[in-house]
């Protein structure tokens, strides 16, 4: 469920081949709001809902280096390697052989110069507890210096489940201090029909049968990622053009058997 939808309008139009679907617009609005007000935000959802594509586009079109995108991994889930990733994303340079305390101070110093800045962490479900708490400290300390600095965590549903879990030893939410700071949140369950229609229009796909076929693909595991793979193969088969025939021929190539368009 989308909790905040009437957010501030981003000032720029998206660049390049990116398609601004309704869901991508919601994500952009959340990012822009967190950047403008220095909020902590969370975007969670199922794989294939367009989260990574939307945040990558937003970061790519930002001017002045105010938006930094950091992709977290399982290998960087713990405190020290995670802070190394953050330092690199913020432009502190490579700092693999220093202590967690030194890394944190370098990240905090750099973030303090990012007025109206935004740090986006993709695949944030990988962050272990100590790294999440370090991010909360960073958000608090930079904000206490009067700097407008937003942080947005992006990940699968497991991220919000962790943040909302109960600490049985203390009888309260384990991350209550963290969740209490969240100013904007989006929960994306699945791609909207309007998202698929926007992608079809963006790629020059028309006709009820072709659009119906793409909507079927979007209902499969992988959702919009599966659709993008389908488009790529179909365009190759059609020498640059995507038609109903090339979509049907491309379907088994990307692991979608027996996919046919609906009635005309």
CSV table of C-alpha atoms in Angstrom, one decimal:
chain,number,residue,atom,x,y,z
A,1,UNK,CA,0.0,0.0,0.0
A,2,UNK,CA,1.3,3.5,-0.8
A,3,UNK,CA,1.3,5.5,2.4
A,4,UNK,CA,2.3,8.9,0.9
A,5,UNK,CA,1.4,9.7,-2.7
A,6,UNK,CA,0.9,13.5,-2.7
A,7,UNK,CA,4.6,14.4,-2.4
A,8,UNK,CA,6.5,17.3,-3.8
A,9,UNK,CA,7.0,17.2,-7.5
A,10,UNK,CA,10.6,16.5,-8.6
A,11,UNK,CA,11.9,19.5,-10.6
A,12,UNK,CA,13.4,17.7,-13.6
A,13,UNK,CA,12.1,15.3,-16.2
A,14,UNK,CA,13.7,11.9,-16.4
A,15,UNK,CA,16.6,11.5,-18.9
A,16,UNK,CA,17.5,8.9,-21.4
A,17,UNK,CA,15.6,5.7,-22.1
A,18,UNK,CA,14.0,5.5,-18.7
A,19,UNK,CA,10.2,5.2,-18.6
A,20,UNK,CA,8.5,7.2,-15.9
A,21,UNK,CA,5.7,4.8,-14.9
A,22,UNK,CA,3.2,5.8,-12.2
A,23,UNK,CA,5.1,3.7,-9.6
A,24,UNK,CA,8.4,5.3,-10.6
A,25,UNK,CA,6.8,8.7,-10.2
A,26,UNK,CA,5.7,7.8,-6.7
A,27,UNK,CA,9.2,6.7,-5.9
A,28,UNK,CA,10.7,9.9,-7.4
A,29,UNK,CA,8.3,12.0,-5.3
A,30,UNK,CA,9.4,10.2,-2.1
A,31,UNK,CA,13.1,10.7,-2.9
A,32,UNK,CA,12.6,14.4,-3.7
A,33,UNK,CA,10.6,15.0,-0.5
A,34,UNK,CA,13.3,13.2,1.6
A,35,UNK,CA,16.0,15.2,-0.1
A,36,UNK,CA,14.1,18.5,0.2
A,37,UNK,CA,13.2,18.2,3.9
A,38,UNK,CA,16.1,16.0,5.2
A,39,UNK,CA,13.8,13.0,6.0
A,40,UNK,CA,14.4,9.4,6.5
A,41,UNK,CA,12.5,7.3,4.0
A,42,UNK,CA,11.8,3.6,3.2
A,43,UNK,CA,10.8,2.0,-0.1
A,44,UNK,CA,10.0,-1.7,0.1
A,45,UNK,CA,8.4,-4.0,-2.4
A,46,UNK,CA,8.4,-7.3,-4.3
A,47,UNK,CA,11.2,-7.9,-6.9
A,48,UNK,CA,10.3,-6.5,-10.3
A,49,UNK,CA,8.3,-3.5,-9.1
A,50,UNK,CA,10.8,-1.0,-10.6
A,51,UNK,CA,12.5,0.2,-7.4
A,52,UNK,CA,16.1,0.0,-8.6
A,53,UNK,CA,15.3,1.4,-12.1
A,54,UNK,CA,13.5,4.4,-10.5
A,55,UNK,CA,16.2,5.2,-7.9
A,56,UNK,CA,19.0,4.8,-10.5
A,57,UNK,CA,17.3,7.3,-12.8
A,58,UNK,CA,16.8,9.8,-10.0
A,59,UNK,CA,20.5,9.6,-8.9
A,60,UNK,CA,21.7,9.8,-12.5
A,61,UNK,CA,19.8,13.0,-13.3
A,62,UNK,CA,20.8,14.8,-10.1
A,63,UNK,CA,23.0,17.8,-10.5
A,64,UNK,CA,25.9,19.0,-8.3
A,65,UNK,CA,26.6,15.6,-6.7
A,66,UNK,CA,23.9,16.0,-4.1
A,67,UNK,CA,22.4,12.5,-4.6
A,68,UNK,CA,24.5,9.4,-3.9
A,69,UNK,CA,23.4,5.9,-4.6
A,70,UNK,CA,25.0,3.0,-2.7
A,71,UNK,CA,24.1,-0.6,-3.6
A,72,UNK,CA,24.5,-2.8,-0.6
A,73,UNK,CA,25.4,-6.5,-0.9
A,74,UNK,CA,25.5,-9.6,1.4
A,75,UNK,CA,29.3,-9.2,1.4
A,76,UNK,CA,29.0,-5.6,2.7
A,77,UNK,CA,26.2,-6.3,5.2
A,78,UNK,CA,28.3,-5.9,8.4
A,79,UNK,CA,29.5,-2.7,9.9
A,80,UNK,CA,33.1,-2.3,8.6
A,81,UNK,CA,32.6,-3.4,5.0
A,82,UNK,CA,29.3,-1.6,4.9
A,83,UNK,CA,30.9,1.7,6.0
A,84,UNK,CA,33.6,1.1,3.3
A,85,UNK,CA,30.8,1.1,0.7
A,86,UNK,CA,29.2,4.2,2.1
A,87,UNK,CA,32.5,6.0,2.1
A,88,UNK,CA,33.1,5.1,-1.5
A,89,UNK,CA,29.6,6.2,-2.5
A,90,UNK,CA,30.0,9.5,-0.8
A,91,UNK,CA,33.3,10.2,-2.5
A,92,UNK,CA,35.6,9.7,0.5
A,93,UNK,CA,37.8,7.4,-1.6
A,94,UNK,CA,38.7,3.8,-1.0
A,95,UNK,CA,39.3,3.2,2.7
A,96,UNK,CA,39.4,-0.6,3.2
A,97,UNK,CA,42.1,-0.9,5.9
A,98,UNK,CA,40.9,1.6,8.5
A,99,UNK,CA,38.7,1.0,11.6
A,100,UNK,CA,34.9,1.3,11.6
A,101,UNK,CA,35.2,4.4,13.8
A,102,UNK,CA,37.5,6.2,11.3
A,103,UNK,CA,35.2,5.2,8.5
A,104,UNK,CA,32.2,6.5,10.3
A,105,UNK,CA,33.9,9.8,11.0
A,106,UNK,CA,34.9,10.2,7.3
A,107,UNK,CA,31.3,9.4,6.2
A,108,UNK,CA,29.9,11.8,8.7
A,109,UNK,CA,32.3,14.6,7.7
A,110,UNK,CA,31.5,14.2,4.0
A,111,UNK,CA,27.7,14.0,4.6
A,112,UNK,CA,28.0,17.2,6.5
A,113,UNK,CA,28.9,19.1,3.3
A,114,UNK,CA,25.9,17.7,1.4
A,115,UNK,CA,23.4,20.4,2.0
A,116,UNK,CA,20.1,19.3,0.5
A,117,UNK,CA,21.8,16.0,-0.2
A,118,UNK,CA,20.3,12.5,-0.4
A,119,UNK,CA,21.9,9.1,0.3
A,120,UNK,CA,20.0,6.2,-1.2
A,121,UNK,CA,20.8,2.6,-0.2
A,122,UNK,CA,19.6,-0.1,-2.5
A,123,UNK,CA,19.2,-3.7,-1.4
A,124,UNK,CA,19.1,-2.4,2.2
A,125,UNK,CA,17.6,-5.7,3.4
A,126,UNK,CA,21.2,-6.9,3.6
A,127,UNK,CA,22.2,-4.4,6.3
A,128,UNK,CA,22.9,-6.0,9.7
A,129,UNK,CA,21.7,-4.4,12.9
A,130,UNK,CA,25.0,-2.5,13.7
A,131,UNK,CA,25.1,-1.0,10.3
A,132,UNK,CA,21.4,0.1,10.5
A,133,UNK,CA,22.1,1.8,13.9
A,134,UNK,CA,25.2,3.5,12.4
A,135,UNK,CA,23.0,4.9,9.7
A,136,UNK,CA,20.5,6.2,12.3
A,137,UNK,CA,23.5,7.8,14.1
A,138,UNK,CA,24.7,9.4,10.8
A,139,UNK,CA,21.2,10.7,10.1
A,140,UNK,CA,20.8,12.2,13.6
A,141,UNK,CA,24.3,13.8,13.8
A,142,UNK,CA,24.3,15.4,10.4
A,143,UNK,CA,20.8,16.7,11.0
A,144,UNK,CA,21.9,18.1,14.4
A,145,UNK,CA,24.5,20.2,12.6
A,146,UNK,CA,21.7,22.0,10.7
A,147,UNK,CA,22.4,20.2,7.4
A,148,UNK,CA,19.4,19.1,5.3
A,149,UNK,CA,20.4,15.5,4.6
A,150,UNK,CA,18.0,12.8,3.6
A,151,UNK,CA,18.5,9.0,3.7
A,152,UNK,CA,16.3,6.5,1.9
A,153,UNK,CA,16.5,2.7,2.3
A,154,UNK,CA,15.3,0.6,-0.6
A,155,UNK,CA,14.8,-3.1,-0.4
A,156,UNK,CA,12.4,-6.1,-0.3
A,157,UNK,CA,9.7,-6.6,2.2
A,158,UNK,CA,12.1,-8.3,4.6
A,159,UNK,CA,13.6,-4.9,5.3
A,160,UNK,CA,10.4,-3.5,6.8
A,161,UNK,CA,9.7,-6.7,8.6
A,162,UNK,CA,13.1,-6.4,10.4
A,163,UNK,CA,12.5,-2.8,11.3
A,164,UNK,CA,9.2,-3.7,12.8
A,165,UNK,CA,10.2,-6.8,14.7
A,166,UNK,CA,9.8,-7.0,18.4
A,167,UNK,CA,12.8,-7.4,20.7
A,168,UNK,CA,11.5,-10.1,23.0
A,169,UNK,CA,14.1,-9.3,25.7
A,170,UNK,CA,13.0,-5.7,25.9
A,171,UNK,CA,9.3,-6.2,25.1
A,172,UNK,CA,9.3,-3.5,22.4
A,173,UNK,CA,10.2,-3.0,18.8
A,174,UNK,CA,13.9,-3.6,18.3
A,175,UNK,CA,14.3,-0.7,15.9
A,176,UNK,CA,11.8,1.7,17.5
A,177,UNK,CA,14.3,4.6,17.5
A,178,UNK,CA,14.9,4.0,13.8
A,179,UNK,CA,11.3,3.6,12.7
A,180,UNK,CA,10.2,6.6,14.7
A,181,UNK,CA,12.3,8.7,12.4
A,182,UNK,CA,10.8,7.5,9.1
A,183,UNK,CA,9.0,10.4,7.5
A,184,UNK,CA,8.0,8.8,4.2
A,185,UNK,CA,7.3,5.2,3.2
A,186,UNK,CA,6.2,3.3,0.1
A,187,UNK,CA,5.1,-0.3,0.1
A,188,UNK,CA,4.9,-1.7,-3.4
A,189,UNK,CA,3.1,-5.1,-3.7
A,190,UNK,CA,3.1,-5.6,-7.5
A,191,UNK,CA,3.4,-3.6,-10.7
A,192,UNK,CA,0.3,-1.6,-11.6
A,193,UNK,CA,-1.5,-2.2,-14.9
A,194,UNK,CA,-0.8,1.4,-15.6
A,195,UNK,CA,2.9,0.7,-15.2
A,196,UNK,CA,2.8,-2.0,-17.9
A,197,UNK,CA,0.7,0.2,-20.2
A,198,UNK,CA,3.2,3.1,-19.8
A,199,UNK,CA,6.1,0.8,-20.6
A,200,UNK,CA,4.3,-0.5,-23.7
A,201,UNK,CA,3.6,3.0,-24.9
A,202,UNK,CA,7.2,4.0,-24.2
A,203,UNK,CA,8.5,1.2,-26.4
A,204,UNK,CA,6.0,1.7,-29.2
A,205,UNK,CA,3.9,-1.4,-28.4
A,206,UNK,CA,0.2,-1.0,-29.3
A,207,UNK,CA,-2.7,-3.3,-30.0
A,208,UNK,CA,-4.8,-5.0,-27.4
A,209,UNK,CA,-3.3,-8.5,-27.9
A,210,UNK,CA,0.3,-7.3,-27.6
A,211,UNK,CA,-0.4,-5.2,-24.5
A,212,UNK,CA,-2.4,-8.2,-23.0
A,213,UNK,CA,0.6,-10.4,-23.6
A,214,UNK,CA,3.0,-8.0,-21.8
A,215,UNK,CA,0.5,-7.8,-18.9
A,216,UNK,CA,0.6,-11.6,-18.6
A,217,UNK,CA,4.4,-11.5,-18.5
A,218,UNK,CA,4.3,-8.8,-15.7
A,219,UNK,CA,2.3,-11.2,-13.5
A,220,UNK,CA,5.2,-13.8,-13.5
A,221,UNK,CA,8.0,-13.9,-11.0
A,222,UNK,CA,10.4,-11.1,-11.8
A,223,UNK,CA,7.5,-8.9,-13.0
A,224,UNK,CA,8.9,-5.8,-14.7
A,225,UNK,CA,12.4,-7.3,-15.0
A,226,UNK,CA,10.9,-10.1,-16.9
A,227,UNK,CA,9.1,-7.6,-19.1
A,228,UNK,CA,12.3,-5.7,-19.8
A,229,UNK,CA,14.1,-9.0,-20.8
A,230,UNK,CA,11.1,-9.8,-23.1
A,231,UNK,CA,11.3,-6.4,-24.8
A,232,UNK,CA,15.1,-6.7,-25.3
A,233,UNK,CA,14.8,-10.1,-27.1
A,234,UNK,CA,11.7,-9.1,-29.0
A,235,UNK,CA,13.4,-5.9,-30.3
A,236,UNK,CA,16.4,-8.0,-31.4
A,237,UNK,CA,14.2,-10.5,-33.3
A,238,UNK,CA,12.4,-7.6,-34.9
A,239,UNK,CA,15.4,-5.7,-36.0
A,240,UNK,CA,14.5,-2.9,-33.6
A,241,UNK,CA,10.7,-3.1,-33.8
A,242,UNK,CA,8.6,-4.9,-31.2
A,243,UNK,CA,5.5,-6.5,-32.5
A,244,UNK,CA,3.0,-9.2,-31.3
A,245,UNK,CA,4.9,-11.8,-33.4
A,246,UNK,CA,8.3,-10.9,-31.9
A,247,UNK,CA,6.9,-10.8,-28.4
A,248,UNK,CA,5.4,-14.3,-28.8
A,249,UNK,CA,8.7,-15.6,-30.3
A,250,UNK,CA,10.8,-13.9,-27.6
A,251,UNK,CA,8.7,-15.3,-24.7
A,252,UNK,CA,10.3,-18.9,-24.5
A,253,UNK,CA,13.7,-17.4,-25.0
A,254,UNK,CA,13.4,-15.5,-21.6
A,255,UNK,CA,11.8,-18.4,-19.9
A,256,UNK,CA,8.1,-17.7,-20.5
A,257,UNK,CA,6.5,-20.8,-22.1
A,258,UNK,CA,3.1,-20.8,-23.8
A,259,UNK,CA,2.7,-17.0,-23.6
A,260,UNK,CA,0.2,-15.8,-26.2
A,261,UNK,CA,-1.7,-12.6,-26.6
A,262,UNK,CA,-5.4,-12.3,-25.7
A,263,UNK,CA,-8.2,-11.9,-28.1
A,264,UNK,CA,-8.0,-8.9,-30.4
